[in-house]
mmCIF file of C-alpha atoms and ligand atoms in Angstrom:
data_model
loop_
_atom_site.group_PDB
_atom_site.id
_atom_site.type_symbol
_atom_site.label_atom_id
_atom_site.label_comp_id
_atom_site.label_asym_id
_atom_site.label_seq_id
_atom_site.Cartn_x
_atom_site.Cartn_y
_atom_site.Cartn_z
ATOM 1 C CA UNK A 187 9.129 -1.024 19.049
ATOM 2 C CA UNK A 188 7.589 -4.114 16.666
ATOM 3 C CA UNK A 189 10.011 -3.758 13.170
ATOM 4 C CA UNK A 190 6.857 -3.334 10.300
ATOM 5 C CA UNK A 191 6.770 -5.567 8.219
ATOM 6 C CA UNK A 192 8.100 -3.949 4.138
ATOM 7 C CA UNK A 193 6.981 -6.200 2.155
ATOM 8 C CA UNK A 194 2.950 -5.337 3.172
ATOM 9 C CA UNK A 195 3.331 -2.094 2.579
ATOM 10 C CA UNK A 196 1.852 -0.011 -0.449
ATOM 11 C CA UNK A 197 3.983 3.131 -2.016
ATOM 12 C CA UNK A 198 1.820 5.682 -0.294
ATOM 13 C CA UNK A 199 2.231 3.680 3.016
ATOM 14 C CA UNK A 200 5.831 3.221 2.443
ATOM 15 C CA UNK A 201 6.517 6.967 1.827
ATOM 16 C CA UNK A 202 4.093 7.794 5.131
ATOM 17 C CA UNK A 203 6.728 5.167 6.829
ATOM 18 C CA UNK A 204 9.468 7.359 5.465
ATOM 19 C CA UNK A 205 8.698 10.417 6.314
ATOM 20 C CA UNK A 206 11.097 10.951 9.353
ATOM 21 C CA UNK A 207 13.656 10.561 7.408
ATOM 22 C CA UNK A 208 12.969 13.388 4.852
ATOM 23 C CA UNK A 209 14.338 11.294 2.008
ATOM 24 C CA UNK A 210 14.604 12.527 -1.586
ATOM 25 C CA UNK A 211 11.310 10.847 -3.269
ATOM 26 C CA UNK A 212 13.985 9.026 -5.978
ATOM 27 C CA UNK A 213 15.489 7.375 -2.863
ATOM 28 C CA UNK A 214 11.496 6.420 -1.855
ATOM 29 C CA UNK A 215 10.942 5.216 -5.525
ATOM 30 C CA UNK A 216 14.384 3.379 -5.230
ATOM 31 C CA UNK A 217 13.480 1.243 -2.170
ATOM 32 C CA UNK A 218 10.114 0.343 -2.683
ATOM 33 C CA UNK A 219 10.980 -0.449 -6.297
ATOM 34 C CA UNK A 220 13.878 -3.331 -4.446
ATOM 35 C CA UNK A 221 11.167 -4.415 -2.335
ATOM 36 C CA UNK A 222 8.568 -4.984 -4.915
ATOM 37 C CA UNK A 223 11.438 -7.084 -7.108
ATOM 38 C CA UNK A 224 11.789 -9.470 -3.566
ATOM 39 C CA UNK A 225 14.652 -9.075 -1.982
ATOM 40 C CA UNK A 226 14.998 -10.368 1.556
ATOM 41 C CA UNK A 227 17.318 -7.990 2.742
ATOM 42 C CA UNK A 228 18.261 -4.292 2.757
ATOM 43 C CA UNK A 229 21.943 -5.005 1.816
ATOM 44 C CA UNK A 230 20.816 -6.162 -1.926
ATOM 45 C CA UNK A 231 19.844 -2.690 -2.296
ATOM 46 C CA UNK A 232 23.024 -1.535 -4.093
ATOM 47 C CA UNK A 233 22.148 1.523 -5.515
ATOM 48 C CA UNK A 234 20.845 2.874 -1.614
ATOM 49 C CA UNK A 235 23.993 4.500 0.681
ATOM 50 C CA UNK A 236 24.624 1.763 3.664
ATOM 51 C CA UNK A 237 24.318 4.324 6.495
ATOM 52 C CA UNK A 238 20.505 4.728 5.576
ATOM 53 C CA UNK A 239 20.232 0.652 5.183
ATOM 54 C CA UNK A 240 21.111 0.833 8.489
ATOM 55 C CA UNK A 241 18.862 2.806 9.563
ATOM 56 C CA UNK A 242 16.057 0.855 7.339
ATOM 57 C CA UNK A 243 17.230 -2.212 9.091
ATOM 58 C CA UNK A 244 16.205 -0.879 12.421
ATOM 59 C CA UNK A 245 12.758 0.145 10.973
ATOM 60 C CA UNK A 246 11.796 -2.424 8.978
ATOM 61 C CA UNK A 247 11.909 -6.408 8.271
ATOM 62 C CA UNK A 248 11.456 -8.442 5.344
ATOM 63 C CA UNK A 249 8.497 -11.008 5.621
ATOM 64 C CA UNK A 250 10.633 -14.210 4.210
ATOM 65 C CA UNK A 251 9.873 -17.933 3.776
ATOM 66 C CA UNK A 252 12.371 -20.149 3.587
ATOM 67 C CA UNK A 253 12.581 -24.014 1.722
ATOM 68 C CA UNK A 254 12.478 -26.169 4.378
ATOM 69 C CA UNK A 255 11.507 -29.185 2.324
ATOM 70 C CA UNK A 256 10.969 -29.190 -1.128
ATOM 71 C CA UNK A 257 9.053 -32.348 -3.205
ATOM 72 C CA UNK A 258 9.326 -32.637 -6.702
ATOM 73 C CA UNK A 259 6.193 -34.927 -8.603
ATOM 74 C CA UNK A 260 7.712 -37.175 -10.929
ATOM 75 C CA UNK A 261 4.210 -37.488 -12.743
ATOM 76 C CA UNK A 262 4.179 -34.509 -13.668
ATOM 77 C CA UNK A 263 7.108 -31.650 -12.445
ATOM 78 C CA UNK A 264 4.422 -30.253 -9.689
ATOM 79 C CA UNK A 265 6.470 -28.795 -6.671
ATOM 80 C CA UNK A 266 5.392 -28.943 -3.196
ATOM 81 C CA UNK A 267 6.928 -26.899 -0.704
ATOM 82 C CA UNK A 268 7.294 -27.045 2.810
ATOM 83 C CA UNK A 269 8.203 -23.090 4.125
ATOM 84 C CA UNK A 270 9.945 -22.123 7.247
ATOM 85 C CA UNK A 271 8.256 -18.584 8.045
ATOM 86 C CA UNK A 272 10.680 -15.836 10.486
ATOM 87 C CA UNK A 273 8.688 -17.215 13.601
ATOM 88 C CA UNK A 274 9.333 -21.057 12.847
ATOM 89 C CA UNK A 275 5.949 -21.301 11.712
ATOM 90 C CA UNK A 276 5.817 -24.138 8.739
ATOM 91 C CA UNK A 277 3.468 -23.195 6.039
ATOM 92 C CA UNK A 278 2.709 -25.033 2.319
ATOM 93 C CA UNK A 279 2.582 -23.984 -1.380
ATOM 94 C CA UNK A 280 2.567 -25.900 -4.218
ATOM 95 C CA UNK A 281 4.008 -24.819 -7.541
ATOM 96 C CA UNK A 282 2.209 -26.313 -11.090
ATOM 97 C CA UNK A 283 2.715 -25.947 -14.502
ATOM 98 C CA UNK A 284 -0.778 -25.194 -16.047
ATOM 99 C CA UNK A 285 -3.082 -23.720 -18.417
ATOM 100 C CA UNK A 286 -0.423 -22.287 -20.381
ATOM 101 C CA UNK A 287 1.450 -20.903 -17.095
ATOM 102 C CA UNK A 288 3.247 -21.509 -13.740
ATOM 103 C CA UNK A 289 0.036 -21.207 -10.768
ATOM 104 C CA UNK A 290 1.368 -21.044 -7.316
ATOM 105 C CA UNK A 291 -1.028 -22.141 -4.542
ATOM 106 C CA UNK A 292 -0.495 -20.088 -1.656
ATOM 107 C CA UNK A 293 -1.490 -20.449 2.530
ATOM 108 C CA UNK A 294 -3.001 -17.606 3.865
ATOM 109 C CA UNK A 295 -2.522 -18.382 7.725
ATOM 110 C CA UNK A 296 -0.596 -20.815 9.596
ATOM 111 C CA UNK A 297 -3.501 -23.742 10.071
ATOM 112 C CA UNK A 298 -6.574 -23.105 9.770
ATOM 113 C CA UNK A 299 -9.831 -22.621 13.001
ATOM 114 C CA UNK A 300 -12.571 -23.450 10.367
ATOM 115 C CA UNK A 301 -12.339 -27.508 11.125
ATOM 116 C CA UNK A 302 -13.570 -28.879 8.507
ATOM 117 C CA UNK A 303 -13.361 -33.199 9.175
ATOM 118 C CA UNK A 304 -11.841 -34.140 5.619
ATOM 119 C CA UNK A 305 -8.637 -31.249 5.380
ATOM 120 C CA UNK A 306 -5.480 -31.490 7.092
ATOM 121 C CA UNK A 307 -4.542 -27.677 7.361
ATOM 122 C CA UNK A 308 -7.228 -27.779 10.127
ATOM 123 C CA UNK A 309 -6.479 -30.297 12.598
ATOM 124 C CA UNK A 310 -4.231 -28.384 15.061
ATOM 125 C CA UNK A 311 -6.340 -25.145 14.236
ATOM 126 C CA UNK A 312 -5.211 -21.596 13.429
ATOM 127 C CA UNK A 313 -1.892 -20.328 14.711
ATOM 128 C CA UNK A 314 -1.710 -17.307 13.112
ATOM 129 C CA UNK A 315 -2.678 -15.050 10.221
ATOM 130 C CA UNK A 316 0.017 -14.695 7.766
ATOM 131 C CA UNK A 317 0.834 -11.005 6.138
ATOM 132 C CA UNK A 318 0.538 -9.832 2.697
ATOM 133 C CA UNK A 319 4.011 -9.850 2.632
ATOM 134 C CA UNK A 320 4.434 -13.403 4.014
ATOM 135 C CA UNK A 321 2.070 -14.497 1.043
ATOM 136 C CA UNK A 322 3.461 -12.730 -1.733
ATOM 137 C CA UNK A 323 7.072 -14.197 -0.388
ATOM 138 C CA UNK A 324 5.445 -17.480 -1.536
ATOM 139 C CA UNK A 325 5.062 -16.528 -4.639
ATOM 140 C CA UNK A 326 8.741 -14.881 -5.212
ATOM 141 C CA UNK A 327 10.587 -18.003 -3.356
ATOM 142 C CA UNK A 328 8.560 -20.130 -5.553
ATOM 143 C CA UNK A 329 9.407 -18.245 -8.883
ATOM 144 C CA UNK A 330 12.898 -17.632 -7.765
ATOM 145 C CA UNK A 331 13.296 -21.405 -7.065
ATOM 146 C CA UNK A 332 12.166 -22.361 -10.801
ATOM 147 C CA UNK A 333 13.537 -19.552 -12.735
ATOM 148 C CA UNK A 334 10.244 -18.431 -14.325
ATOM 149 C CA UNK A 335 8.033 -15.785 -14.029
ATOM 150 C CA UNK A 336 3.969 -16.849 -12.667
ATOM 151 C CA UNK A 337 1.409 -16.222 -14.145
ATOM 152 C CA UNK A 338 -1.495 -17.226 -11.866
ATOM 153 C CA UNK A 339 -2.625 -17.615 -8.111
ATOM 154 C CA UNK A 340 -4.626 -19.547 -6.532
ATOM 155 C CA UNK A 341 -5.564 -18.838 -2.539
ATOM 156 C CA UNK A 342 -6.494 -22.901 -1.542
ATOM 157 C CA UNK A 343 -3.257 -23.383 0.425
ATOM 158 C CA UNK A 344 -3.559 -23.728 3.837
ATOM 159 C CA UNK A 345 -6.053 -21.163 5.950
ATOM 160 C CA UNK A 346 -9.468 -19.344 5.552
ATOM 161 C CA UNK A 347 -8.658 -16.048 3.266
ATOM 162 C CA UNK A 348 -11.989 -14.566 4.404
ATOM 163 C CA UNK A 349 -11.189 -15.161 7.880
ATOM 164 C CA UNK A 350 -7.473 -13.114 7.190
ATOM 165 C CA UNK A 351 -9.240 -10.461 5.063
ATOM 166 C CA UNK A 352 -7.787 -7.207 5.705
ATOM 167 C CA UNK A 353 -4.444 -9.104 4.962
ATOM 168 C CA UNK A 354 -6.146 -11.216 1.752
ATOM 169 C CA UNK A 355 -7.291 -7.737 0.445
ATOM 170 C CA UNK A 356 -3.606 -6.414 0.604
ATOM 171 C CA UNK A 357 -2.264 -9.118 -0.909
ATOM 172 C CA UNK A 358 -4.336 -8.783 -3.773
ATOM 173 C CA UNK A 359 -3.861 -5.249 -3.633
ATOM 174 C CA UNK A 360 0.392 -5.708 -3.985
ATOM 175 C CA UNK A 361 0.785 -8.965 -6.104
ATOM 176 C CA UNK A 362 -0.999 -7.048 -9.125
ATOM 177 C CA UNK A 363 2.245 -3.834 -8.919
ATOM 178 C CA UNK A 364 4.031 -3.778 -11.712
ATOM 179 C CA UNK A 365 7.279 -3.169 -10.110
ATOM 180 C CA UNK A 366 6.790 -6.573 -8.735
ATOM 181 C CA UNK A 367 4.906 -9.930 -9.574
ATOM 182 C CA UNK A 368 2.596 -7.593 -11.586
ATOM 183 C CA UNK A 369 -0.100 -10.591 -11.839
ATOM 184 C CA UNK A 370 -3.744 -9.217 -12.007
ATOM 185 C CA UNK A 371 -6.968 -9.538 -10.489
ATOM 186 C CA UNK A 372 -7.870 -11.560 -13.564
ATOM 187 C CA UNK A 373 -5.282 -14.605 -13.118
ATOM 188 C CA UNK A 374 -6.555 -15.112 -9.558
ATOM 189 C CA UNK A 375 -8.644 -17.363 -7.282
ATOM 190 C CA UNK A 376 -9.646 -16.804 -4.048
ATOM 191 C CA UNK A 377 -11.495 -20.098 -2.344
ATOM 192 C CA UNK A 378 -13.600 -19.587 0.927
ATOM 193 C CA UNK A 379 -15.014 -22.096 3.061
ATOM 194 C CA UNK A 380 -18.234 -20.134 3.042
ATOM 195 C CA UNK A 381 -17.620 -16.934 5.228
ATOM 196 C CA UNK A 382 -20.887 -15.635 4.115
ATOM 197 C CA UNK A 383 -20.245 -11.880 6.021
ATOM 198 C CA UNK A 384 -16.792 -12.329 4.214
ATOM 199 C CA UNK A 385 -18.514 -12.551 0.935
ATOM 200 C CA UNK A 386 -20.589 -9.622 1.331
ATOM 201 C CA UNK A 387 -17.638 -7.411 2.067
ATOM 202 C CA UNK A 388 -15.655 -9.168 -0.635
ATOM 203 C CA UNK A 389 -18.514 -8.081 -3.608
ATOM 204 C CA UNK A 390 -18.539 -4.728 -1.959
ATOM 205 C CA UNK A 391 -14.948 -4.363 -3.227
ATOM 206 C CA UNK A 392 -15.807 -5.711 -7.002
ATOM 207 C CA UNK A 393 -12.290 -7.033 -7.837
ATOM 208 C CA UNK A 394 -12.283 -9.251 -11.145
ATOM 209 C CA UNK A 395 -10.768 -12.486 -9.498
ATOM 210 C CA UNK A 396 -12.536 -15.574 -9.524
ATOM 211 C CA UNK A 397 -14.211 -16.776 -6.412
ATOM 212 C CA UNK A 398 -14.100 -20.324 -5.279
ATOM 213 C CA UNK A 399 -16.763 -21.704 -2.868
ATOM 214 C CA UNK A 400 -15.954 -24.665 -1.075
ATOM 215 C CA UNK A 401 -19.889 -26.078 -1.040
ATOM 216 C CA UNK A 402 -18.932 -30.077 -0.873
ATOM 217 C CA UNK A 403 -22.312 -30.921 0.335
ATOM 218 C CA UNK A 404 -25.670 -29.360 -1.055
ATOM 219 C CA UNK A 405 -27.712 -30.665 1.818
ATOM 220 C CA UNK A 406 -27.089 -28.880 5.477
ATOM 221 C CA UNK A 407 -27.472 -32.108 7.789
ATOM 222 C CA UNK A 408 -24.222 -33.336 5.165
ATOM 223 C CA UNK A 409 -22.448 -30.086 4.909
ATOM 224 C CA UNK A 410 -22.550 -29.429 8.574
ATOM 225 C CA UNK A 411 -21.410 -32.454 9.678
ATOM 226 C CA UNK A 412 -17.686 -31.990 8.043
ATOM 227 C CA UNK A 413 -18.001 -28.480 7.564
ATOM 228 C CA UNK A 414 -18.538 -26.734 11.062
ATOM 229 C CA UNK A 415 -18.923 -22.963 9.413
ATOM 230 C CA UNK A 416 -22.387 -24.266 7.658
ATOM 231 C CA UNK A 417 -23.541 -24.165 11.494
ATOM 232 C CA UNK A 418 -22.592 -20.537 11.423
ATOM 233 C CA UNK A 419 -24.017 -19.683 8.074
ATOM 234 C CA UNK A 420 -26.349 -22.401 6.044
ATOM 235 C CA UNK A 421 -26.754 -23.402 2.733
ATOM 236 C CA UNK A 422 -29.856 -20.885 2.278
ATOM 237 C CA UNK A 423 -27.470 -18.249 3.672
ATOM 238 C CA UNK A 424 -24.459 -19.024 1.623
ATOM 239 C CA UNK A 425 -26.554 -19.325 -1.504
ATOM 240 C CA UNK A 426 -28.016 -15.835 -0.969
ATOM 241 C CA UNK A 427 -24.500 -14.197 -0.154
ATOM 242 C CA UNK A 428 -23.416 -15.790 -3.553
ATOM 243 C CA UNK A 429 -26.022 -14.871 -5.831
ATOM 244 C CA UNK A 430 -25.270 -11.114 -4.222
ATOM 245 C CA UNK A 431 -22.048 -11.594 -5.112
ATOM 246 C CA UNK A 432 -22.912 -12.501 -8.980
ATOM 247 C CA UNK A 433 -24.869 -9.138 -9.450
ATOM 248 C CA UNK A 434 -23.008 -7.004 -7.259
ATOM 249 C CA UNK A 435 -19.390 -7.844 -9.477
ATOM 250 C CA UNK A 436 -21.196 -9.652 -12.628
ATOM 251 C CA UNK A 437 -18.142 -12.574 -12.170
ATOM 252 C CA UNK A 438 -19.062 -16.451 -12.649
ATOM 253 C CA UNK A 439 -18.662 -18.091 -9.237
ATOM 254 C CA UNK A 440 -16.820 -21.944 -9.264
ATOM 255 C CA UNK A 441 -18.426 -23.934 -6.876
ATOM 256 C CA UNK A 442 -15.912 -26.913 -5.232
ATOM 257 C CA UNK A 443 -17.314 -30.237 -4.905
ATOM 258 C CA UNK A 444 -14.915 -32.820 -3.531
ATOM 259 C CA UNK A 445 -16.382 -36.341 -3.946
ATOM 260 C CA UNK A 446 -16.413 -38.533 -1.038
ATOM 261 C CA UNK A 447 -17.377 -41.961 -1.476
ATOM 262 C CA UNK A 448 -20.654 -43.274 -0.034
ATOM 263 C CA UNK A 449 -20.773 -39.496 1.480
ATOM 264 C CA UNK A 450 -21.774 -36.510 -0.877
ATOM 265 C CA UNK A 451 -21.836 -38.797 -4.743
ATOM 266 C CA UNK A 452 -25.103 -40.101 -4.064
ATOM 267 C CA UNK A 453 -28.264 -39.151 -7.057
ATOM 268 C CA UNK A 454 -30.201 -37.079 -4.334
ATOM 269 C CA UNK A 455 -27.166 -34.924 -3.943
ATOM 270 C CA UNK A 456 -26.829 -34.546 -7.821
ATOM 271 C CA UNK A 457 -30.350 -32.963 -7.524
ATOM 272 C CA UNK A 458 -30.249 -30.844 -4.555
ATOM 273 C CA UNK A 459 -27.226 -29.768 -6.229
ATOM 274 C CA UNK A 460 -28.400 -28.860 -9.642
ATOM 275 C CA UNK A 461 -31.606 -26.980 -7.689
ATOM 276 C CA UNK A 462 -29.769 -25.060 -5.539
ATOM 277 C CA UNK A 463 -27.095 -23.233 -8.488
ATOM 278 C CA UNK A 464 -30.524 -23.226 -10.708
ATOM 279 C CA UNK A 465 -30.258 -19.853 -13.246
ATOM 280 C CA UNK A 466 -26.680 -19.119 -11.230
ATOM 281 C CA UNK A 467 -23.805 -17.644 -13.236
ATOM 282 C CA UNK A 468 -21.573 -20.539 -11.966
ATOM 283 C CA UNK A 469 -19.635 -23.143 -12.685
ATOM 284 C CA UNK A 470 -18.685 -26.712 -10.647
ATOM 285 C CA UNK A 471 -15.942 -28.127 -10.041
ATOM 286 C CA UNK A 472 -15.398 -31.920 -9.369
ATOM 287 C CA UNK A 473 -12.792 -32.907 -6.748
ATOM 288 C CA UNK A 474 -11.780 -36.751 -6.582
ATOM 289 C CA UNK A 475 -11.484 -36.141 -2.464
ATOM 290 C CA UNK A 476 -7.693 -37.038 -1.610
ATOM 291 C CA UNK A 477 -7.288 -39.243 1.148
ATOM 292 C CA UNK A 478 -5.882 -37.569 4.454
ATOM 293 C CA UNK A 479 -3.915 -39.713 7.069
ATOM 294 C CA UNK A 480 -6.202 -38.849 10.319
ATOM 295 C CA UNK A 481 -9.062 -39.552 8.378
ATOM 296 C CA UNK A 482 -10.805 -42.118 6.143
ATOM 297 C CA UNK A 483 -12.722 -40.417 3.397
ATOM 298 C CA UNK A 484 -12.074 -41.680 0.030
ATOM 299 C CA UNK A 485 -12.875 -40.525 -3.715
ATOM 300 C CA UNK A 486 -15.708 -42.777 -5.379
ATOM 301 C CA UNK A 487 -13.574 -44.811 -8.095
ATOM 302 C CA UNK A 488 -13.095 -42.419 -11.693
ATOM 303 C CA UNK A 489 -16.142 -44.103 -13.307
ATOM 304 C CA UNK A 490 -18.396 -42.740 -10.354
ATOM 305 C CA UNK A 491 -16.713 -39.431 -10.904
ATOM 306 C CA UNK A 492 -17.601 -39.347 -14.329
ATOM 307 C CA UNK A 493 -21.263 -40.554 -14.159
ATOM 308 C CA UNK A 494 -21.500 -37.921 -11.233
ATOM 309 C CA UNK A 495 -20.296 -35.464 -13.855
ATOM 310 C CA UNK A 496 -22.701 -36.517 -16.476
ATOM 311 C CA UNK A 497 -25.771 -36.573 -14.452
ATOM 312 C CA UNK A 498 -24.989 -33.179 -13.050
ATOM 313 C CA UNK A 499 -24.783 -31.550 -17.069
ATOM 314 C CA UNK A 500 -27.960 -33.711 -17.728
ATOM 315 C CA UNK A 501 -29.326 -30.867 -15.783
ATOM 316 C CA UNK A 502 -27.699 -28.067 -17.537
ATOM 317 C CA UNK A 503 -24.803 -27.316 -15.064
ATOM 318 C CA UNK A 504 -21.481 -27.063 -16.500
ATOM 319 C CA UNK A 505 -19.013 -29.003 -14.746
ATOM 320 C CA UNK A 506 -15.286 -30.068 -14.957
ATOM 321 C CA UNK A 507 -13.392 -32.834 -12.931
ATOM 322 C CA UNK A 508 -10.309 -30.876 -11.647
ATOM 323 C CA UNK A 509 -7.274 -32.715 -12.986
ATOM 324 C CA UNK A 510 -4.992 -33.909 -9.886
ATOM 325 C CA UNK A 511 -1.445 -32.599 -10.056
ATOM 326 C CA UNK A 512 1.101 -33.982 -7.886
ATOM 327 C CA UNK A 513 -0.914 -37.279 -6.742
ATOM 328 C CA UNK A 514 2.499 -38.803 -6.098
ATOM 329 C CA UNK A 515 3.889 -35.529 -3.647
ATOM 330 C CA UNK A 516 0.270 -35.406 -1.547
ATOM 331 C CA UNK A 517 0.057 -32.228 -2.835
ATOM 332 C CA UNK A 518 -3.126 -31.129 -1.114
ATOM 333 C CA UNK A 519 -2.574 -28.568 1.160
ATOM 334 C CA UNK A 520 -1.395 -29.119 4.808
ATOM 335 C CA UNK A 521 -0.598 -33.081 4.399
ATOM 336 C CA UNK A 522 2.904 -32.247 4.588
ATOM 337 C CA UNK A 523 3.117 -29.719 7.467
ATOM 338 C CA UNK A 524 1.361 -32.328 9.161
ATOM 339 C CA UNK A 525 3.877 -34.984 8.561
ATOM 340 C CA UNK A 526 6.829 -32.470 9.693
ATOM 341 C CA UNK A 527 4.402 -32.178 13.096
ATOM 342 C CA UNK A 528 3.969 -35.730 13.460
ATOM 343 C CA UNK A 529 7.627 -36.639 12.755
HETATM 344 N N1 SAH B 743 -10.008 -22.421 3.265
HETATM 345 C C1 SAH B 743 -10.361 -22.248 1.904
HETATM 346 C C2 SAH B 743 -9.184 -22.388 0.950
HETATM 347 C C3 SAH B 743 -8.188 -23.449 1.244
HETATM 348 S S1 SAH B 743 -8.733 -25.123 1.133
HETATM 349 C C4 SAH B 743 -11.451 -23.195 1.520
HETATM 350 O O1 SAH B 743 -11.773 -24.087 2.286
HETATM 351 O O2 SAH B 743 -11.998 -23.012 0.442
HETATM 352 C C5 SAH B 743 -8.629 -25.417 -0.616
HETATM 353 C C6 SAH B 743 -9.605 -26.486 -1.151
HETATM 354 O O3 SAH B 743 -9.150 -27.810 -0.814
HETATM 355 C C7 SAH B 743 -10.994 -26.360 -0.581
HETATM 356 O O4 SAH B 743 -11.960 -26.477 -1.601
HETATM 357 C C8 SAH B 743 -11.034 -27.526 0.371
HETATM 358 O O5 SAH B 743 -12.334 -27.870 0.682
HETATM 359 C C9 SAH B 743 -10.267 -28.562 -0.387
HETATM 360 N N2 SAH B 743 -9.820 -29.711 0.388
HETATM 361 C C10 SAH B 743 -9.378 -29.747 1.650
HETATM 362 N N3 SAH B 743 -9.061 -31.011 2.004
HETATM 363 C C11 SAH B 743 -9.302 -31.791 0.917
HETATM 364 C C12 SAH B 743 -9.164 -33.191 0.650
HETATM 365 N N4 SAH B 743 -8.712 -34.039 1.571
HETATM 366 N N5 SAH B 743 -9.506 -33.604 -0.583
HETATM 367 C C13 SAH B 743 -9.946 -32.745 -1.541
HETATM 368 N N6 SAH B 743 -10.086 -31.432 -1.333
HETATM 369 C C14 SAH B 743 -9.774 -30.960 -0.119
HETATM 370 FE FE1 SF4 B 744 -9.675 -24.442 6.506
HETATM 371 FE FE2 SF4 B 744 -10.311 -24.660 3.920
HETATM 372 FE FE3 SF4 B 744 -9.216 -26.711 5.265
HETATM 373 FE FE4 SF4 B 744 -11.711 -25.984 5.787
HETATM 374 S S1 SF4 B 744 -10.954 -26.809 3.835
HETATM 375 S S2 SF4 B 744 -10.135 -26.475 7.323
HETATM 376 S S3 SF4 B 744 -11.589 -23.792 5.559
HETATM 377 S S4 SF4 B 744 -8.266 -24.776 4.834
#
C-alpha cells in the first residue's frame, strides 16, 4: 500500500485516516496539531506514545524538501533555494524580504508542460505535480531556515497552479490553519498562465487571494507565439474568463507584463493593451523580462520601461514596474534547477 502523504491532509481527513485505530480525539488533536507546526518526522512528536508512532510511520509520510543549494543576494538578503523533494525531484523557491514581511515564492509542480519560449521552468516540461504538503514544506523549510515567521505567498515558482488545481486548492485550503503557517487568503497570489477553464472554477470558489495573469502580449499572433496555451484559449477568451472572475469574487485582478525588447514594448501594444483591460477592476504589472540562458530575450533598457509605464497611465491604467529582487542570485524561477540539470 502507497504511505499518504500527512502533511495534505485536513483535520476531518486526518481523523477519517485515523479511524482504525480508535484513538482518543486528544491524541487526533495532538498529531495533527505536530503536523500543522512542520515537523518531518513522527519521532518529534514527544508528547505521542512510540508504539503508535510506529504504527503512524507505517501509515503515513511526511512530504519534505530538503536544501540542496541555497543562494544568498548580496544586493539585497533575497534567498534562492534549490530543494531536493523525497523522489529526487529538484524544485525552486525564493525567499524576500518585502512589503513589510518575509514572501516566499513557491513551485507548484516539478517543471512545467505549458512551454512558454521565454521561462526556464518549462524547457524539460512537467514531471510531476507537487502535493499540498510538498508546497507548504516550502514555506516551513524556508521560515525555519531564516528564523522568522511569513507573512505572504506568492504561487510564481516553478509550474502551472491551475493545471495542479485540486492540489493548489488544498494548499490554500491548509497554509491559512492556525495551528500552522496560519497565513490567509488575503496575503496570497496565485499567477496562471491563462488556464481560462481553470479560472472559471477558481471564481466559482470566491477565495480573497489575488490573482495574477500572466498576459505578456495583448495581441494573439504575439502571445501565441511564446505562449503556446493562448492557442488553447485566446486573448478574447481569457479576457472574458477574467472579467467573470471580477464579478463573480469582486477582487482586482494584476495583470503580468514582462517587457521584451523589440518584442511586446512597442506603442501599438501600449494600445491594444490599454483597450483590452478598458473599465476592468485591474491592475498591471511591469516586468523588466530577465534574461534566460537557452534563450535570447532581453528587457528594453529602464528608460523604455518607464516611458512604457507612462504611456500606459496616459490611458488611465494603473501600473507599477515590479522591483527585481535577487538580480545577482537569477532569482527567477527555474534558472537554477536548470543549471543543476545542465551541470
Ligand atoms: N505558471 C504561472 C506561475 C509561475 S511563472 C504563470 O505563468 O503565471 C511566474 C511568472 O514569471 C509569470 O508571470 C511568468 O510569465 C514569469 N516569467 C517566466 N519567465 C520569465 C522571464 N524570463 N522573465 C520575466 N518573467 C518571467
Ligand atoms: Fe509554466 Fe508559468 Fe513558466 Fe509558462 S511562465 S512555462 S506557465 S511556469
Amino acid at each position: 500500500m502507497d504511505k499518504i502523504d500527512i502533511k495534505s491532509l485536513n483535520a476531518t481527513e486526518l481523523s477519517e485516516n485515523l479511524d482504525y485505530l480508535s484513538l482518543p480525539k486528544f491524541r487526533v488533536t495532538q498529531i495533527y496539531e505536530w503536523v500543522r507546526r512542520g515537523v518531518g518526522s513522527f519521532a518529534e512528536m514527544t508528547n505521542v506514545p512510540a508504539t503508535l508512532r510506529e504504527k503512524l510511520d507505517d501509515k503515513f509520510y511526511f512530504a519534505d524538501v530538503k536544501i540542496a543549494r541555497k543562494l544568498v543576494s548580496k544586493l539585497d538578503g533575497t534567498v534562492k533555494y534549490l530543494f531536493e523533494l523525497a523522489d529526487g525531484e529538484f524544485i525552486e523557491s525564493v525567499f524576500m524580504s518585502y512589503h513589510h514581511g518575509y514572501t516566499v515564492c513557491i513551485s507548484t509542480q516539478v517543471g512545467c508542460r505549458m512551454g512558454c519560449k521565454f521561462c526556464a521552468s518549462g524547457i524539460n516540461g512537467k514531471a510531476r505535480d507537487l502535493t499540498a504538503g510538498e508546497m507548504l514544506a516550502q514555506i516551513e523549510a524556508a521560515a525555519r531556515d531564516n528564523g522568522v515567521r511569513v507573512s505572504n505567498v506568492v504561487m510564481m515558482g516553478m509550474g502551472e497552479p491551475l493545471d495542479n488545481f485540486r492540489n493548489s486548492m488544498k494548499f490554500l485550503e491548509l497554509v491559512g490553519d492556525e495551528k500552522g503557517l496560519g497565513i490567509g487568503m488575503r496575503h496570497i497570489s496565485l499567477s496562471t498562465s491563462g488556464v481560462v477553464d481553470g479560472i472559471y472554477k477558481l471564481a466559482e470558489y470566491n477565495l480573497p487571494i489575488t490573482l495574477s495573469i500572466s498576459l505578456h502580449a495583448p495581441i494573439d499572433e504575439l502571445r501565441s507565439s511564446v505562449m503556446p496555451v493562448n492557442k488553447r484559449w485566446n486573448l478574447a477568451e481569457l479576457f472574458k474568463a477574467c472579467k467573470d472572475y471580477i464579478k463573480v469574487t469582486g477582487r482586482r485582478i494584476s495583470f503580468e507584463y514582462a517587457l521584451i525588447d523589440g518584442f511586446n514594448d512597442s506603442d501599438e501594444c501600449i494600445k491594444k493593451l490599454a483597450e483590452s483591460v478598458k473599465g476592468m477592476l485591474c491592475h498591471i504589472n511591469l516586468i523588466p523580462a530577465n534574461p534566460v540562458v537557452e534563450n535570447d530575450f532581453r528587457s528594453p533598457e529602464r528608460k523604455k520601461v518607464e516611458d512604457f509605464q507612462k504611456k500606459l497611465e496616459s490611458y488611465g491604467l494603473t501600473t507599477t514596474i515590479r522591483r527585481t529582487l535577487g538580480a545577482d542570485i537569477n532569482a527567477s524561477c527555474g534558472q537554477l534547477r536548470r543549471s543543476e540539470a545542465n551541470k
